[in-house]
XYZ file of N, CA and C in Angstrom:
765
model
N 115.298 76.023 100.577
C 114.397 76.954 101.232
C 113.239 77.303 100.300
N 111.804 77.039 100.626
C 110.436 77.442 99.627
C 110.918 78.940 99.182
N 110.472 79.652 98.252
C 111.160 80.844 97.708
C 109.594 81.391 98.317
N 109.255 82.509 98.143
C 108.483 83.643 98.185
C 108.313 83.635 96.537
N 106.851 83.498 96.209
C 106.516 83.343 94.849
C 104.921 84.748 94.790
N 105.124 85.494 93.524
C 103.884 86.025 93.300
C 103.373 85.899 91.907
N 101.846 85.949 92.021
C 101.456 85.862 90.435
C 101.132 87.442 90.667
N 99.106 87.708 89.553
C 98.888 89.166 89.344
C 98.544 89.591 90.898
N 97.615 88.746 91.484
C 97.030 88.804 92.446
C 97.452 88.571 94.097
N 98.400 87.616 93.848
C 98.520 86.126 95.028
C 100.110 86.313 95.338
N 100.200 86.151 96.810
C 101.405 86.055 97.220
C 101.782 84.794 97.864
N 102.680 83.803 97.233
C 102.839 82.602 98.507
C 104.062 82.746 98.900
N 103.469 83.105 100.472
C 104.971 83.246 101.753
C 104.604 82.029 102.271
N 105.823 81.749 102.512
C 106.570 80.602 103.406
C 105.981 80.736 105.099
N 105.223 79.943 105.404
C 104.618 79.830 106.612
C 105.855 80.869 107.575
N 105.200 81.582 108.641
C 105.869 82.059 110.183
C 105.159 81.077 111.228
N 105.589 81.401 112.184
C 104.871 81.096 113.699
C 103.461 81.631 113.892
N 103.705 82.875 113.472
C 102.317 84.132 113.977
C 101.347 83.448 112.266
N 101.442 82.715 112.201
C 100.318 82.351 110.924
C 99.525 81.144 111.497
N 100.045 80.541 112.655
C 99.382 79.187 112.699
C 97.826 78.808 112.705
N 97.283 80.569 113.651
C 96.355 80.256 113.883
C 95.348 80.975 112.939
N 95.434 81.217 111.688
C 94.579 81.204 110.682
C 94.887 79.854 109.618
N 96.197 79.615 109.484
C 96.354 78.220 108.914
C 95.633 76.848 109.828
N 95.066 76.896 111.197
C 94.561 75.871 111.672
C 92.710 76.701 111.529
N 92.359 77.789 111.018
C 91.045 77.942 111.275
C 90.442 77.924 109.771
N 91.352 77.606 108.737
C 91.267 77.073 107.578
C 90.712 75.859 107.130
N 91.510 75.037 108.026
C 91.689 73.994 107.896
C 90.939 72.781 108.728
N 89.974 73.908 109.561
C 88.898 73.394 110.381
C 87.910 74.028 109.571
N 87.703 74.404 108.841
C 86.613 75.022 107.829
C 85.686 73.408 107.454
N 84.456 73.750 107.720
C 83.891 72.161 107.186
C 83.345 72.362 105.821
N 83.641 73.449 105.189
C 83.416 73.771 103.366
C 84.247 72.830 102.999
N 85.648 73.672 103.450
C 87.181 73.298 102.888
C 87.325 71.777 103.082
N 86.763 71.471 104.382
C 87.416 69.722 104.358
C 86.143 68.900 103.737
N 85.270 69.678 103.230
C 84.047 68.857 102.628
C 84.649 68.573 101.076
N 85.153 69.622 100.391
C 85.647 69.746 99.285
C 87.040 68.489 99.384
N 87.415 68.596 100.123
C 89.079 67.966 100.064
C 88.918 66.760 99.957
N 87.742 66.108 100.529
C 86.646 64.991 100.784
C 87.327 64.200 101.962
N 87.401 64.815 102.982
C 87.911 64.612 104.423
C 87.552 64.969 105.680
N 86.969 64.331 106.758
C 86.676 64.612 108.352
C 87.314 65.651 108.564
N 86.468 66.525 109.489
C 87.606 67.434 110.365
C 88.537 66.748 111.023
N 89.854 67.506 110.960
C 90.665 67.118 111.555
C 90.715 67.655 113.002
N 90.713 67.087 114.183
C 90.983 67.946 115.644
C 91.946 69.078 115.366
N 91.582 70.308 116.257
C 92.362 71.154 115.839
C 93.900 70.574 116.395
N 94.196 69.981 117.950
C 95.453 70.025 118.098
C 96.228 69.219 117.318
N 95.927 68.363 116.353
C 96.231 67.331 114.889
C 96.973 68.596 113.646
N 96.091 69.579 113.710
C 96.648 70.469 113.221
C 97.450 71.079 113.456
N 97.377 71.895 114.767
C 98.437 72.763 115.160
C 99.886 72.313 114.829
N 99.865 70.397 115.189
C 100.742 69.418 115.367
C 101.524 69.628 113.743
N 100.680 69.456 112.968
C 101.510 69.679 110.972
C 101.271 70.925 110.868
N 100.814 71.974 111.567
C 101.614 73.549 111.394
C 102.876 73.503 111.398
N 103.128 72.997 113.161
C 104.263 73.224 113.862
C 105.654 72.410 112.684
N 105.200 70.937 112.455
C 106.034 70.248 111.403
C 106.245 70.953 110.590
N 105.726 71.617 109.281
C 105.988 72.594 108.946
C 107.272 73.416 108.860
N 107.014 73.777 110.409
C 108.233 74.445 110.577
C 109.602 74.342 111.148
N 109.531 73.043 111.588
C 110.152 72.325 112.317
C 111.232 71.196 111.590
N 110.151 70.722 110.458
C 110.457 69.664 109.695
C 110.755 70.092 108.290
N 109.640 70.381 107.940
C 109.670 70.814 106.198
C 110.273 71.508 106.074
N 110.432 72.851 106.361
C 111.560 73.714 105.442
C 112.782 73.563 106.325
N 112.864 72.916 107.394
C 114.509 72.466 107.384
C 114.864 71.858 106.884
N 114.778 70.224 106.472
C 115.075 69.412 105.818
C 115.080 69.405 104.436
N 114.177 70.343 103.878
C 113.801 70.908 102.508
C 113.018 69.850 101.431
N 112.007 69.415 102.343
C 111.343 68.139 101.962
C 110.279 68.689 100.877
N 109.634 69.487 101.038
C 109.092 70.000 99.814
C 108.740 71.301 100.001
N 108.300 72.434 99.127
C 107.719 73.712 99.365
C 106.209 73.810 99.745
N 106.092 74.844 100.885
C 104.609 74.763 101.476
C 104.836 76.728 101.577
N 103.608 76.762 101.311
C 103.320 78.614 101.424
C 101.892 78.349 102.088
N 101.640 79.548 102.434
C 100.306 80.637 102.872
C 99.786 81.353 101.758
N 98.743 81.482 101.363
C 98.594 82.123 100.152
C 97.769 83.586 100.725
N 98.484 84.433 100.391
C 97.880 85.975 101.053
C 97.302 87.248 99.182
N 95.912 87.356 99.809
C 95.712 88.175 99.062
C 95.593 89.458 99.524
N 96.611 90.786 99.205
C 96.083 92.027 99.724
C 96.620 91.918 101.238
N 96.950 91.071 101.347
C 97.375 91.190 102.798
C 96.544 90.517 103.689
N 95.607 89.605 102.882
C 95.166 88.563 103.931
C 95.334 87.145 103.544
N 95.654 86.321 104.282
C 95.596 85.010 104.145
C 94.248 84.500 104.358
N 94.409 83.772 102.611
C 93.011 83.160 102.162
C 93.511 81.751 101.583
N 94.448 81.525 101.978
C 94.785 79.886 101.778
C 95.933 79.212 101.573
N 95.839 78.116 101.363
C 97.325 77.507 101.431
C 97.535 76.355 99.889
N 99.274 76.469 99.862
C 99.547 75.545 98.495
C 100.543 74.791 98.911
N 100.922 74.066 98.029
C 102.337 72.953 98.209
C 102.550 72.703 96.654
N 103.723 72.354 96.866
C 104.652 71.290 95.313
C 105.292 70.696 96.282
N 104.807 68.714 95.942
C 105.302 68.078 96.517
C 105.179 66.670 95.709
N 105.955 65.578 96.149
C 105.857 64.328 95.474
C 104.640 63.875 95.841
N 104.470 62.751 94.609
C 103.313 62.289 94.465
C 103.426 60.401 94.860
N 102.413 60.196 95.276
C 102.456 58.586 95.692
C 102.186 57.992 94.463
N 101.074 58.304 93.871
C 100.621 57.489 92.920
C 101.323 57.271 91.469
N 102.207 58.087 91.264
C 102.764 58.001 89.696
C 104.438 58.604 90.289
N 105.270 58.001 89.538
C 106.744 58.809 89.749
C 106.478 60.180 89.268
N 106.354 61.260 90.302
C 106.314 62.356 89.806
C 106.035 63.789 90.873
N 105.478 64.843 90.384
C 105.108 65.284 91.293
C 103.463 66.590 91.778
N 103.345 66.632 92.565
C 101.747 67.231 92.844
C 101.959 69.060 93.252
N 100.629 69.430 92.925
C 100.549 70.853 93.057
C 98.954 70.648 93.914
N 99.681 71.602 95.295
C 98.308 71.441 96.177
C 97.511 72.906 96.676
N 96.761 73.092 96.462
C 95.986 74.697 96.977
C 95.074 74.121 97.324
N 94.171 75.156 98.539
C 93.248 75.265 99.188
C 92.696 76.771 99.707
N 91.674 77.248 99.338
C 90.975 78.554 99.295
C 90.046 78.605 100.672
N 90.040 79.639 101.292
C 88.891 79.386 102.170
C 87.711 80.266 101.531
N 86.618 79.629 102.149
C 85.059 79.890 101.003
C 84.727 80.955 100.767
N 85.407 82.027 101.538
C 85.125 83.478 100.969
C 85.877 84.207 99.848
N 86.692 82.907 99.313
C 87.620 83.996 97.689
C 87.417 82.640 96.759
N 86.360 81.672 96.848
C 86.148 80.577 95.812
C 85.174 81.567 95.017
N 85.023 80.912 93.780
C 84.861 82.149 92.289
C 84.964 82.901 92.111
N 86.713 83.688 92.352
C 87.074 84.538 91.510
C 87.706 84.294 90.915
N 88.269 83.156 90.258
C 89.371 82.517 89.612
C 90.693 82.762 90.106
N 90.778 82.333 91.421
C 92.082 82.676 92.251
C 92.624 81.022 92.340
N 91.563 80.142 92.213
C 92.056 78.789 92.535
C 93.562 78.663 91.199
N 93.439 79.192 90.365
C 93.171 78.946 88.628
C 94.157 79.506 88.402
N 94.457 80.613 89.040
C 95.371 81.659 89.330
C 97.007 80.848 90.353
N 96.216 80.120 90.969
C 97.133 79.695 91.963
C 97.797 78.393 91.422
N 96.919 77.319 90.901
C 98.020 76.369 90.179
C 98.753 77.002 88.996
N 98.182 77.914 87.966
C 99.786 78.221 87.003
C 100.772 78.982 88.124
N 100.565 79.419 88.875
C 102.137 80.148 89.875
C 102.668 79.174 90.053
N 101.847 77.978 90.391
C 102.724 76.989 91.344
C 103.366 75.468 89.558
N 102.845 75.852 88.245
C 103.175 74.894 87.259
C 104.043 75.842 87.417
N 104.200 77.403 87.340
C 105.183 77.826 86.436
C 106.500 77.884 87.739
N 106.404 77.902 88.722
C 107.259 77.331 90.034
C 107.944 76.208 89.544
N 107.273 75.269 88.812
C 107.521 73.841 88.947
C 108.570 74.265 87.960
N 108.360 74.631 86.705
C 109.193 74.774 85.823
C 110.332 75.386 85.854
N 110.084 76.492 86.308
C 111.151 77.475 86.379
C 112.113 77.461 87.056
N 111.945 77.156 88.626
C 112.729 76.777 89.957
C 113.086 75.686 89.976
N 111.948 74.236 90.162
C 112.380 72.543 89.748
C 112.890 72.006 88.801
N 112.729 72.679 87.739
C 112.972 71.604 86.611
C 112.113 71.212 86.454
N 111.106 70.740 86.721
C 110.232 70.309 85.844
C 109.466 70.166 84.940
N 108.850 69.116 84.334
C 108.284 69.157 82.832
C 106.679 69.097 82.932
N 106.542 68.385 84.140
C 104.741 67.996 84.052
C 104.326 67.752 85.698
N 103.064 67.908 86.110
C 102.644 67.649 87.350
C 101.419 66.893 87.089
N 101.087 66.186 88.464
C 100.040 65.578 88.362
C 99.296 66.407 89.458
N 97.944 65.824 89.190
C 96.304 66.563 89.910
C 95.841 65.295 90.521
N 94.678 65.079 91.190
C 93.436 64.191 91.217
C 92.084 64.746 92.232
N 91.188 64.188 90.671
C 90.020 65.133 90.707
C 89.064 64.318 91.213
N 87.975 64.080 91.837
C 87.162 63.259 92.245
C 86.183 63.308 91.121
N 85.193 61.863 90.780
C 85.144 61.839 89.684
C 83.712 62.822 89.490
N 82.988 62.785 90.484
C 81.728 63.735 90.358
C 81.645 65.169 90.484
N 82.966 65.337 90.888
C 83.595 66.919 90.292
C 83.603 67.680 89.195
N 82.278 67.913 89.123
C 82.547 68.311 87.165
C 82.957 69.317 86.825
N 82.885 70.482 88.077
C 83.454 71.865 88.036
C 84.433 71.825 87.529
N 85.203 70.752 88.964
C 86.777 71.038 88.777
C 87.317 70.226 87.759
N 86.880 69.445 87.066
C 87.100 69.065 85.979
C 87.396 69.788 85.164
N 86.105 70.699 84.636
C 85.808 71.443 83.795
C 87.547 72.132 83.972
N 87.315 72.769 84.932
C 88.609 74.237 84.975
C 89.885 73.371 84.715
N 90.177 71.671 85.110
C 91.617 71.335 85.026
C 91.625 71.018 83.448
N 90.064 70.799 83.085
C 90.393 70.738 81.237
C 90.867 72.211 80.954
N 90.245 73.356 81.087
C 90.814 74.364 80.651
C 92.100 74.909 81.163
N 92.628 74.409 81.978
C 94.183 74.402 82.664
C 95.408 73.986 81.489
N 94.505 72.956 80.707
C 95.061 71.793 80.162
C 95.298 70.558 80.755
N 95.095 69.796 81.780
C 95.444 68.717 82.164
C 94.439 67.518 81.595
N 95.563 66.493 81.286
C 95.049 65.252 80.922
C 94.775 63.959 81.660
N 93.339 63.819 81.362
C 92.816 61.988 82.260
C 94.222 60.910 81.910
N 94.324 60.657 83.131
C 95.689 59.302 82.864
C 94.679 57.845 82.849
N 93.893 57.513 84.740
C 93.165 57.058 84.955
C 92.439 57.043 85.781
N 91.646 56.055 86.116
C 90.898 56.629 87.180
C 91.034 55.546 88.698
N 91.639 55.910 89.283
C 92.089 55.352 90.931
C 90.581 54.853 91.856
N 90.574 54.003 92.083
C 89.238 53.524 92.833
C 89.446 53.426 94.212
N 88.917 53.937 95.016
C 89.752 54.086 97.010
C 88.578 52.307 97.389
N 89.527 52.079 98.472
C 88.696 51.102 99.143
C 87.452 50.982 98.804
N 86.605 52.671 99.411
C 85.116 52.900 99.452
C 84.469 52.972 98.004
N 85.114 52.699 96.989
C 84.754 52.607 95.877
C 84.494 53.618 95.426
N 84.997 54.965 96.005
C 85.013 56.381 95.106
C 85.879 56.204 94.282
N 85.790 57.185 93.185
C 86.716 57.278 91.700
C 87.116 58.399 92.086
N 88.570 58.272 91.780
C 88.988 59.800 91.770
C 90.081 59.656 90.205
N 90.103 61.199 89.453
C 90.723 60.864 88.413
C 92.445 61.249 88.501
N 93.210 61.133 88.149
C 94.905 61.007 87.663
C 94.760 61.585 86.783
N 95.185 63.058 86.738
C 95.691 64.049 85.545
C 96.399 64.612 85.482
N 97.215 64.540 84.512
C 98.759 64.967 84.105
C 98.710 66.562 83.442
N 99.847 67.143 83.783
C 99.711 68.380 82.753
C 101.084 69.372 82.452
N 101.706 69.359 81.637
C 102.766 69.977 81.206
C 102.785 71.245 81.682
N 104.141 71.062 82.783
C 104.447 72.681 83.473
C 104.688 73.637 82.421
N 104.763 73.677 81.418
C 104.668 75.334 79.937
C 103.306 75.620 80.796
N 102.225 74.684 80.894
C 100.835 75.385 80.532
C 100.491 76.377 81.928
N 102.104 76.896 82.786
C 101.723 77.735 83.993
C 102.507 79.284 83.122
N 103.073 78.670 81.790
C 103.299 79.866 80.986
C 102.856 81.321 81.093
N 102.718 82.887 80.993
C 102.196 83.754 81.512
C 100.912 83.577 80.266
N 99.924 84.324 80.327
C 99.252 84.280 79.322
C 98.972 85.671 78.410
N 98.129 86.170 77.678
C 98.208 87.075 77.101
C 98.703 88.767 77.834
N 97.781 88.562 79.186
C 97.593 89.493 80.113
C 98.728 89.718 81.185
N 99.492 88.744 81.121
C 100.694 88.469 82.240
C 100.052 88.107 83.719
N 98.865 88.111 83.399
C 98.861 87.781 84.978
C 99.263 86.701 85.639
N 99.775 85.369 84.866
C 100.093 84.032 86.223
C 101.792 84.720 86.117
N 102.078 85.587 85.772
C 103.624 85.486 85.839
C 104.115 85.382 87.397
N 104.878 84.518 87.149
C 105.741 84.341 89.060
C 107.102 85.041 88.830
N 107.236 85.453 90.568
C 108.344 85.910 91.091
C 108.775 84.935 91.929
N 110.237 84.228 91.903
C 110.702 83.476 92.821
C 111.746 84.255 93.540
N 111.404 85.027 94.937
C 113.080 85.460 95.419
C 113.900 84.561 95.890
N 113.680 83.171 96.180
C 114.971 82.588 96.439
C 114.701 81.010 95.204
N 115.653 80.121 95.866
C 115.237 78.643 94.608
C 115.152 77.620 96.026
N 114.330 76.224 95.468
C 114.471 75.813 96.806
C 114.701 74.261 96.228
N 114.924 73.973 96.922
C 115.102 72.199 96.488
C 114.373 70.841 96.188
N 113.443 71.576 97.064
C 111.951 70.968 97.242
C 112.036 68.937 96.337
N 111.987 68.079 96.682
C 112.008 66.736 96.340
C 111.019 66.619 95.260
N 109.981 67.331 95.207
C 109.066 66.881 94.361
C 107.490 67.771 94.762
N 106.997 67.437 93.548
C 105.613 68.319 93.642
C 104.227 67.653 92.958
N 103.013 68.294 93.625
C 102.194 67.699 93.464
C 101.255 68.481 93.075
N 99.662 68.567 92.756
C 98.725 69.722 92.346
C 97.458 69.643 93.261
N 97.335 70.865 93.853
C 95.969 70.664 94.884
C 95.652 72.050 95.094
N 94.445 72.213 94.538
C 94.024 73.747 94.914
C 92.988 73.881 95.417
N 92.597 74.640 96.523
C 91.143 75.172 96.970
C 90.678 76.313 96.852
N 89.761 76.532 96.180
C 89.173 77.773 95.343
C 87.224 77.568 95.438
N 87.345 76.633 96.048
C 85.854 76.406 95.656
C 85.668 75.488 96.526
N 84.478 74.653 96.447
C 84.198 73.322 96.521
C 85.046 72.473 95.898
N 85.974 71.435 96.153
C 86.901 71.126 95.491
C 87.725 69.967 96.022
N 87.716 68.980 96.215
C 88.313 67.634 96.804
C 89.711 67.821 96.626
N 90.656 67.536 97.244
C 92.201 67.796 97.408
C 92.500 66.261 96.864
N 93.999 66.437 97.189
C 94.950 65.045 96.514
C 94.800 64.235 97.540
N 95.274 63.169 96.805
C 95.532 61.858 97.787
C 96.892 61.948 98.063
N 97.336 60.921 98.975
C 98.950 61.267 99.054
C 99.728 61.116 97.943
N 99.464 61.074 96.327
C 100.460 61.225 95.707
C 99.731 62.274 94.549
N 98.336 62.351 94.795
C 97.501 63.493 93.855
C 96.206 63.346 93.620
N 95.714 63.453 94.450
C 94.108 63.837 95.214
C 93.321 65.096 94.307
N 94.169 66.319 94.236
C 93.675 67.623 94.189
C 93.140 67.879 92.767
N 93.215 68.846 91.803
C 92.515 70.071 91.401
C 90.809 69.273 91.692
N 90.496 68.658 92.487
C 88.938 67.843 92.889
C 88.302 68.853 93.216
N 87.770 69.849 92.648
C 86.777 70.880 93.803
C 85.058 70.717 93.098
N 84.961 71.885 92.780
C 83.661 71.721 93.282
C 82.755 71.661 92.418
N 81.582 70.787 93.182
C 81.245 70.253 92.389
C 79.628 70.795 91.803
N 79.867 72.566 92.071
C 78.662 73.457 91.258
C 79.522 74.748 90.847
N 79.123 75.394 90.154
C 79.585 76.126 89.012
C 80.809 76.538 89.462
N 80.941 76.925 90.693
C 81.744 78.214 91.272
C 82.695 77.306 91.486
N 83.047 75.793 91.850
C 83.950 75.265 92.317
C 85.053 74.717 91.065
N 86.336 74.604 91.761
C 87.233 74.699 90.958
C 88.572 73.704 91.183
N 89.081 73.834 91.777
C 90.234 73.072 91.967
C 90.614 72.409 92.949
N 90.870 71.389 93.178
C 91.250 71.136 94.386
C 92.745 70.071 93.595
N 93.559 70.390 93.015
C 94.638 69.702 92.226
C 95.251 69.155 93.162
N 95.669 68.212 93.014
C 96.501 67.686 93.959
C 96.507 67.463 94.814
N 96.737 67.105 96.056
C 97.003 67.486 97.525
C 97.011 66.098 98.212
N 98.013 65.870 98.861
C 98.706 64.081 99.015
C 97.369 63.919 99.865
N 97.518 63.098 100.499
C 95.971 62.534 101.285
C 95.654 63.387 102.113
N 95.065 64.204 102.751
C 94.266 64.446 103.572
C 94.867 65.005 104.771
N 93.686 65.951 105.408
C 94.553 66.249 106.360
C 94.554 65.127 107.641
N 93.884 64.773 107.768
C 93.599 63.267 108.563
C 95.176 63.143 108.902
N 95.276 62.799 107.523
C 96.925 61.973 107.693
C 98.072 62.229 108.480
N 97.609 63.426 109.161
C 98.552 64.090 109.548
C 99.677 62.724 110.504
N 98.440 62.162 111.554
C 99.010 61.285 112.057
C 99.607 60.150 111.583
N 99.241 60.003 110.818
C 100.235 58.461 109.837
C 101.122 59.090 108.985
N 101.183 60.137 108.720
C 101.540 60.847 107.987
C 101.443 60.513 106.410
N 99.974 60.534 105.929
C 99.141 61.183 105.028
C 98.933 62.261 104.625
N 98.892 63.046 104.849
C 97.848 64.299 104.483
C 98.649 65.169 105.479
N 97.576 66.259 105.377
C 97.951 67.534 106.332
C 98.956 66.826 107.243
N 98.384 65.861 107.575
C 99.665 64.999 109.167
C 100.294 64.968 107.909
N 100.492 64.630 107.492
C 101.993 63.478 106.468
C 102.717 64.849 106.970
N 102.611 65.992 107.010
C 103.324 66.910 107.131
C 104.935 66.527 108.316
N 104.458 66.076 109.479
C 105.622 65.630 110.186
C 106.144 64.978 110.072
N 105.841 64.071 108.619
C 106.509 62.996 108.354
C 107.148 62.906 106.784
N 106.723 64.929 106.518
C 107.267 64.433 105.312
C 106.933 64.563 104.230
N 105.546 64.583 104.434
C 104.003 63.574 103.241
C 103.300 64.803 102.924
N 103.102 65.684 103.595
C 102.532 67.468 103.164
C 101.280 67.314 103.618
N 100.531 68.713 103.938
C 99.234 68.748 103.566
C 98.805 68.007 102.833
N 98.577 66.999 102.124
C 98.625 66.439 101.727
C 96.894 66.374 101.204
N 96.411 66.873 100.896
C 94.823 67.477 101.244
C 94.159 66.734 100.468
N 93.141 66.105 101.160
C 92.939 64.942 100.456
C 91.621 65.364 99.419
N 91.336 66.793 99.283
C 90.469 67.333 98.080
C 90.266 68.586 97.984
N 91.242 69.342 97.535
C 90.666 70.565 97.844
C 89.897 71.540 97.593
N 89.354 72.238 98.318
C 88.319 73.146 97.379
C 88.498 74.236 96.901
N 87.738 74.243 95.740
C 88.270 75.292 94.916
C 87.350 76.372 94.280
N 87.724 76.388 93.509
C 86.726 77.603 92.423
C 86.729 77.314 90.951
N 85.869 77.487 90.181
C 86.514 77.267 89.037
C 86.565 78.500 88.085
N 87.725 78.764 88.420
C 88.334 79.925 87.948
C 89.045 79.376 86.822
C-alpha cells in the first residue's frame, strides 16, 4: 500500500476518487505537458490512468503514486517506480505552473530519495533530463545526481541518464526534506520525475528531473514515458498497465 509521506511543506496522499478531476486538469495543462516534452493527452486517456490508478496500481502494489497537496491544495503529482532504461529505479513529480519556483520541485524529489531509502531499501535512483534543460540540470547537479549517459530518442533528442544516491534525500541542516511514512508499501521499483517548473518528465524507465529550461525551471526527474503512453502503456497510460505516469518530462522548478 503507497504510505502517506510528508516533507516541511508537501504532503503525498495516495490518490481518492474525488481527486480525479484536478489530477486530469493537471495533466491537461499545456505548460506541464510542454515541460514533460509530450502532446496533450485527450482528457478521457486520462481519466482512463486515473481510474488504473485505482483500480490497478495500488491493488496489485505495482508501484507508489501520490497527489502532492500543499496547504490543502493539490498542486501536483509524484511516483517511485521502475525504470526501463537501467536495472533500477525512477522518482517522478510534476508541479502545476502556479507553485514552479519555490523550490517545491526540489523539495519533492528528497521526500521521495528519502522514501526510496527508508521504506524500499534502496541505495540510488535514476532521473532523465533533456539535454537543453539547463535549469533542470543545474538543480539535479545540486541534488547531487550524476551524468551516466546520454539516450538519443528516434527524433534525435538527447535526453540525459542520472544516477543519484538515495542518502542525498538525507534531512538537511534545517530538517526540512524530513519524511513521514504512515504505512510501508512494496512498491516494485522507483523512478525520478518532478514538475516544479518547466521541466521534461521521464521516459519509461527515466525521462524526469528534465524541467525547465529558464531560471525558474527545475525538475522534471524521472517519469517513465509520457502521458501519451497511457494507451500502450507508456507513460501516464502505462498506468493501466503497470508502467506509471510515466511522464515523459516533467516540469519543474529549480528549486
Amino acid at each position: 500500500m503507497t504510505p502517506e509521506l510528508r516533507t516541511e511543506r508537501l504532503e503525498f496522499l495516495p490518490y481518492r476518487p474525488e481527486h480525479e478531476d484536478v489530477f486530469v486538469e493537471l495533466l491537461r495543462d499545456e505548460e506541464v505537458c510542454r515541460w514533460m516534452g509530450q502532446d496533450l493527452v485527450p482528457e478521457p486517456q486520462i481519466r482512463e490512468v486515473f481510474r488504473a490508478i485505482l483500480t490497478d496500481i495500488y491493488p496489485q502494489g505495482r508501484f507508489d503514486v501520490w497527489g502532492l497537496w500543499l496547504a490543502g491544495r493539490y498542486i501536483g503529482h509524484a511516483e517511485v517506480k521502475p525504470t526501463g532504461n537501467v536495472e533500477g529505479h525512477e522518482l517522478v513529480t510534476a508541479l502545476a505552473p502556479g507553485y514552479w519556483g519555490q523550490g517545491l520541485g526540489g523539495e519533492a524529489v528528497r521526500g521521495l530519495l528519502r522514501h526510496a531509502a527508508e521504506n524500499l531499501g534502496l541505495t540510488e535512483a535514476y532521473g532523465m533530463v533533456g539535454a537543453e534543460n539547463t535549469a533542470s540540470l543545474a538543480m539535479c547537479r545540486r541534488l547531487g545526481f550524476r551524468h551516466l549517459r546520454d539516450v538519443v530518442g528516434d527524433d534525435g533528442s538527447v535526453t540525459k541518464l542520472l544516477v543519484i544516491p538515495t542518502a542525498a534525500g538525507g534531512p538537511d541542516s534545517t530538517g526540512r526534506t524530513a519524511v513521514a511514512a504512515t504505512a510501508r508499501t512494496p512498491a516494485p521499483g522507483i523512478g525520478i520525475g518532478t514538475a516544479d517548473g518547466p521541466v521534461p518528465a521521464v521516459a519509461r524507465g527515466t525521462e524526469g528531473l528534465t524541467g525547465v529550461p529558464g531560471a525558474t525551471g527545475s525538475a522534471g526527474a524521472v517519469v517513465a514515458q509520457g502521458l501519451a503512453g497511457a494507451a500502450t502503456g507508456e507513460g501516464l497510460a502505462g498506468a493501466a498497465t503497470g508502467e506509471g505516469l510515466a511522464g515523459a518530462a516533467s516540469a519543474g522548478e529549480a528549486g
